[in-house]
Structures are given as structure tokens and as C-alpha cells.
PDB file of C-alpha atoms in Angstrom:
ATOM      1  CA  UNK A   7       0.176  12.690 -37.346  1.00 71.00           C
ATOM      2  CA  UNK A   8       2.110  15.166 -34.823  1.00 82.00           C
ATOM      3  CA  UNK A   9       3.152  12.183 -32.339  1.00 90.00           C
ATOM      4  CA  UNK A  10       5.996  11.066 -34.946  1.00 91.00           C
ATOM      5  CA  UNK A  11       7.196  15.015 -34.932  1.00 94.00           C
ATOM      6  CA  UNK A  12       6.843  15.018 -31.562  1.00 94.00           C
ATOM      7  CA  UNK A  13       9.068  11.700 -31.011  1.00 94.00           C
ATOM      8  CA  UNK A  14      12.138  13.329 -33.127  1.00 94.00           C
ATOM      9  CA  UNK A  15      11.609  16.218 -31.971  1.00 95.00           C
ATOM     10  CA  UNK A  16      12.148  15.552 -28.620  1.00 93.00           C
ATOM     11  CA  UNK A  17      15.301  13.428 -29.213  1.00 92.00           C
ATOM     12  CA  UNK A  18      16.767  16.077 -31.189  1.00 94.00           C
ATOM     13  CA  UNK A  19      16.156  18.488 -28.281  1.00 93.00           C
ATOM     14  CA  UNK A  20      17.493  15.433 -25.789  1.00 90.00           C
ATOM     15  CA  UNK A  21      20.521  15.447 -27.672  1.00 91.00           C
ATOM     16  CA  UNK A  22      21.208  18.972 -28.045  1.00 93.00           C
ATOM     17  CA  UNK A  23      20.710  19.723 -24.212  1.00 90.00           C
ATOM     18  CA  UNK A  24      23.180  17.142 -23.340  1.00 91.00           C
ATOM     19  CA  UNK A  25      25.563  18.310 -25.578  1.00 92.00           C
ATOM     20  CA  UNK A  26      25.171  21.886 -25.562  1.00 93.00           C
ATOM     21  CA  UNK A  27      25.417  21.677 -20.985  1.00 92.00           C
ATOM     22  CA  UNK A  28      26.686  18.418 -20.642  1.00 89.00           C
ATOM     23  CA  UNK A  29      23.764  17.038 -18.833  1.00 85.00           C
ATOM     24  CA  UNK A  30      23.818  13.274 -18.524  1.00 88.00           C
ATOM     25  CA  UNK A  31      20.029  12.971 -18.640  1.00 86.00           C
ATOM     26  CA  UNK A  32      20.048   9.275 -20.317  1.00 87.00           C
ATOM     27  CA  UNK A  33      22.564   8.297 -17.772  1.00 90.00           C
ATOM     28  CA  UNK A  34      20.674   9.808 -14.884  1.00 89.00           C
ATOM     29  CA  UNK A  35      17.557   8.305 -16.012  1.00 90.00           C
ATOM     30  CA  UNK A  36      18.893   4.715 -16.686  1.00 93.00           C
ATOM     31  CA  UNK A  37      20.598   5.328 -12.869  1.00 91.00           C
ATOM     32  CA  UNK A  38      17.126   6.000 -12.079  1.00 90.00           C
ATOM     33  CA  UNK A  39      15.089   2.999 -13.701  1.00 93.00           C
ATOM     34  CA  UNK A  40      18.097   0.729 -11.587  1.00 92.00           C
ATOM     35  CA  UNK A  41      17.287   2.169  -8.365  1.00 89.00           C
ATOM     36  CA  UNK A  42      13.335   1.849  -9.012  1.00 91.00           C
ATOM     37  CA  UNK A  43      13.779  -1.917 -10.022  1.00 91.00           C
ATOM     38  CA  UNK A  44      16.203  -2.518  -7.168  1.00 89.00           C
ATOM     39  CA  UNK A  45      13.919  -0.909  -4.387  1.00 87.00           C
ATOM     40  CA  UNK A  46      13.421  -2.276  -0.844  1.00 86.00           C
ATOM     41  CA  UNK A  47       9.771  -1.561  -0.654  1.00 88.00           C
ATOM     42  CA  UNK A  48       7.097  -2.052  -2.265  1.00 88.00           C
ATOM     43  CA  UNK A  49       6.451   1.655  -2.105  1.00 87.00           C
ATOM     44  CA  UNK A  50       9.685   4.022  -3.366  1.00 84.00           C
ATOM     45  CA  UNK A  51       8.311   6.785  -1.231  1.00 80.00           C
ATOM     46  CA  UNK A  52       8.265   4.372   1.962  1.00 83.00           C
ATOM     47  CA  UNK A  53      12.091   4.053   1.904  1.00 82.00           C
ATOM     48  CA  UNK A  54      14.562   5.781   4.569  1.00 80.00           C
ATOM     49  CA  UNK A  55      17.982   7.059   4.122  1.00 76.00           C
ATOM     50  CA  UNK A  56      18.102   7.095   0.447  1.00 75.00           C
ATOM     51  CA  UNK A  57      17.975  10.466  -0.475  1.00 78.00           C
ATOM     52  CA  UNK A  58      21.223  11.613  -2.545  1.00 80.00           C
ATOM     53  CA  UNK A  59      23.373  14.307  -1.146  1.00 83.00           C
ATOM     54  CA  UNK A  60      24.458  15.245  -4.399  1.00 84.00           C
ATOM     55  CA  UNK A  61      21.118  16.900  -5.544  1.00 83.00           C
ATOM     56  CA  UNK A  62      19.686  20.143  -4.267  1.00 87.00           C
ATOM     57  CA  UNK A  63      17.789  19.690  -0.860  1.00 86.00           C
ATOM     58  CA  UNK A  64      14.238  21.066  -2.548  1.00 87.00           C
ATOM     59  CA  UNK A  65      14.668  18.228  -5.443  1.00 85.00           C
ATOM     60  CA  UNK A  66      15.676  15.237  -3.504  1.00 84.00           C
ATOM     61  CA  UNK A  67      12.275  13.982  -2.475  1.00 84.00           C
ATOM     62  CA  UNK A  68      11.348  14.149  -6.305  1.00 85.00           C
ATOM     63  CA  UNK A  69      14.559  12.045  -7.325  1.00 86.00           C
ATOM     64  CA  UNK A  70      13.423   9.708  -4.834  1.00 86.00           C
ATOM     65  CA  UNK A  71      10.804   8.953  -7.056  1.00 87.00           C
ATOM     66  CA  UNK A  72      12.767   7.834 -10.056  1.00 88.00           C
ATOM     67  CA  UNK A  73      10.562   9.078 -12.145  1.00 89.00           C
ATOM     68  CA  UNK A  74       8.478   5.735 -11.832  1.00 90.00           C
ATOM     69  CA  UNK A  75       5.144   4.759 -12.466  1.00 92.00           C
ATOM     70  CA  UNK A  76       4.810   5.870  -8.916  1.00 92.00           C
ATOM     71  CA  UNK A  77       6.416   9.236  -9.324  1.00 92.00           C
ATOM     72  CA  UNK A  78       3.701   9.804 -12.431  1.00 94.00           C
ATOM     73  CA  UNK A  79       0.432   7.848 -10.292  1.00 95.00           C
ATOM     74  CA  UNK A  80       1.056  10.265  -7.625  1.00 93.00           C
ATOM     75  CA  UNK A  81       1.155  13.692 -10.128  1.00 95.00           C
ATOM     76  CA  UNK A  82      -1.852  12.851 -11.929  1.00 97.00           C
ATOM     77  CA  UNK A  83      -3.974  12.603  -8.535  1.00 97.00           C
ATOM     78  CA  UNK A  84      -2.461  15.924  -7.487  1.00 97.00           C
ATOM     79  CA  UNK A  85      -3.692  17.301 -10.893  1.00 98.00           C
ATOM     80  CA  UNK A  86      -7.050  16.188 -10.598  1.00 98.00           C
ATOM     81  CA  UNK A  87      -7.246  17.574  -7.080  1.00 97.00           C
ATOM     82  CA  UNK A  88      -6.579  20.826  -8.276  1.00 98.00           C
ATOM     83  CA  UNK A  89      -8.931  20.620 -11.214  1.00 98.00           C
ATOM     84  CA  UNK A  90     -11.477  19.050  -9.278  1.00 98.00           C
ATOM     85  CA  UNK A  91     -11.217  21.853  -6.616  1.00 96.00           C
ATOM     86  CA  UNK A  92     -10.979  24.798  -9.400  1.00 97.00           C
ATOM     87  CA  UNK A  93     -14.428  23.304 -10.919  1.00 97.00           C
ATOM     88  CA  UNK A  94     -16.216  22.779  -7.275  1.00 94.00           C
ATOM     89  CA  UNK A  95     -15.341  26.583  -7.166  1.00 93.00           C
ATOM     90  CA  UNK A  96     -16.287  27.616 -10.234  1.00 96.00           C
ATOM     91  CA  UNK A  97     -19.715  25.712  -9.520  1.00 95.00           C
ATOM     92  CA  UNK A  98     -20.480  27.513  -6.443  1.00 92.00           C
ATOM     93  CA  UNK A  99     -19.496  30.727  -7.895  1.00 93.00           C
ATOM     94  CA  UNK A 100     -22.017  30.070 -10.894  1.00 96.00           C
ATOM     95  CA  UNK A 101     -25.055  29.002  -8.526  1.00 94.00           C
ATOM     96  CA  UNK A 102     -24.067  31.842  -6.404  1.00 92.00           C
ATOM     97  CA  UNK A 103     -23.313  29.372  -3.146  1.00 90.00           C
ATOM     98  CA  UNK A 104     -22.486  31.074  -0.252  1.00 88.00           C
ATOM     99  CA  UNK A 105     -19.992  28.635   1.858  1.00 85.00           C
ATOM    100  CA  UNK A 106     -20.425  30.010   4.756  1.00 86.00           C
ATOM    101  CA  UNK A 107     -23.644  30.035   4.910  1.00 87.00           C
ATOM    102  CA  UNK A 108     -23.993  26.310   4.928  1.00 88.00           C
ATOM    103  CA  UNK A 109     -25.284  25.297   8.598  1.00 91.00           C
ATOM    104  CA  UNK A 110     -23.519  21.759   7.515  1.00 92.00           C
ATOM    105  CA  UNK A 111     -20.157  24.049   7.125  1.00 91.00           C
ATOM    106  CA  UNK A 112     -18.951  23.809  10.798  1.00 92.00           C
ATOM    107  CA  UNK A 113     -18.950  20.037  11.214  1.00 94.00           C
ATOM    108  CA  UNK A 114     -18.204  19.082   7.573  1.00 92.00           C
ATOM    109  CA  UNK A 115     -15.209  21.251   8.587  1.00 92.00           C
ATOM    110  CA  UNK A 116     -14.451  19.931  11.640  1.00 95.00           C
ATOM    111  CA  UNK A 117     -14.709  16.427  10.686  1.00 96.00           C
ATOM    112  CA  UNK A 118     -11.979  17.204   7.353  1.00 92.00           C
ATOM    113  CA  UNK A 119      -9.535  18.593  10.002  1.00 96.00           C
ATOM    114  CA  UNK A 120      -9.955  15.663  12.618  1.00 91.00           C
TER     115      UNK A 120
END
């Protein structure tokens, strides 16, 4: 019953951001969704020299993207990651590990860095 609010909600709030700062997000997104479907590899992150100038330098990697299927594959792994790491954590903290005092830390370490 909330995903229908949701929906109009979140064109309402579309709308009003591009009118109230003049953001052209459905343009820039459409722009987006052509570059994705007109790619040169099979892999958007693969391709060279197609960064845009016209976006700040700490964005341009995630405009690369396109916000694809690609862009969204690749931020749900990093999300497990980090829940997956918090948890392993939280486990050893519970059982009252002691990391370093794991004769198997050394080359388990060793062989994660080579």
C-alpha cells in the first residue's frame, strides 16, 4: 500500500526539483540510458576516453556508469561487502576472537595481499 505513495511522491518531488533549480534530471537521465545502449564494450566501466569534462572530476567515474544495471550490480556487491564485513566483526567480537592470535593470521594475510 505505500509503493503507490511512494511512486507520486517521488514524481512530485522530480518535478519540483527541476523546476524549483532547473535541473534537467529526465534529460540527463534519458542522455544517460543513450550512452549505456550505445556503448563500445560490453563492460561501461572498460571504456577509455569517455569521461565528460563538464561534470566535477570526483563524479565523473560515477556518470560513466549511466546509472545502468551495471552502475546498480556493482553498488549492491559493495553493500554486501560492508555488511558482510560489519557482521564477521560483530561475530568475533561476540565469541571474543582474538585476530591476532590466529597462528593461520600471517599467511591468510599474506596470501590476501599477494
Amino acid at each position: 500500500t505505500i509503493i503507490p505513495f511512494q511512486i507520486v511522491a517521488d514524481i512530485l518531488l522530480h518535478n519540483a526539483l527541476e523546476l524549483l533549480h532547473g535541473w534537467k534530471m529526465h534529460e540527463y537521465l534519458e542522455y544517460c540510458r543513450v550512452r549505456f545502449q550505445q556503448r563500445e564494450v560490453w563492460w561501461k566501466g572498460l571504456e577509455e576516453n569517455t569521461l565528460d569534462e563538464c561534470i566535477e572530476e570526483s563524479l565523473r567515474s560515477m556518470d560513466q556508469q549511466c546509472f545502468s544495471s551495471q552502475y546498480y550490480m556493482l553498488n549492491t556487491i559493495h553493500v554486501n561487502a560492508m555488511i558482510y564485513f560489519v557482521m564477521g566483526v560483530e561475530m568475533m567480537t561476540r565469541a571474543k576472537y582474538t585476530v591476532f592470535g590466529d597462528p593461520a593470521m600471517l599467511p591468510i594475510t599474506a596470501s590476501i595481499l599477494l
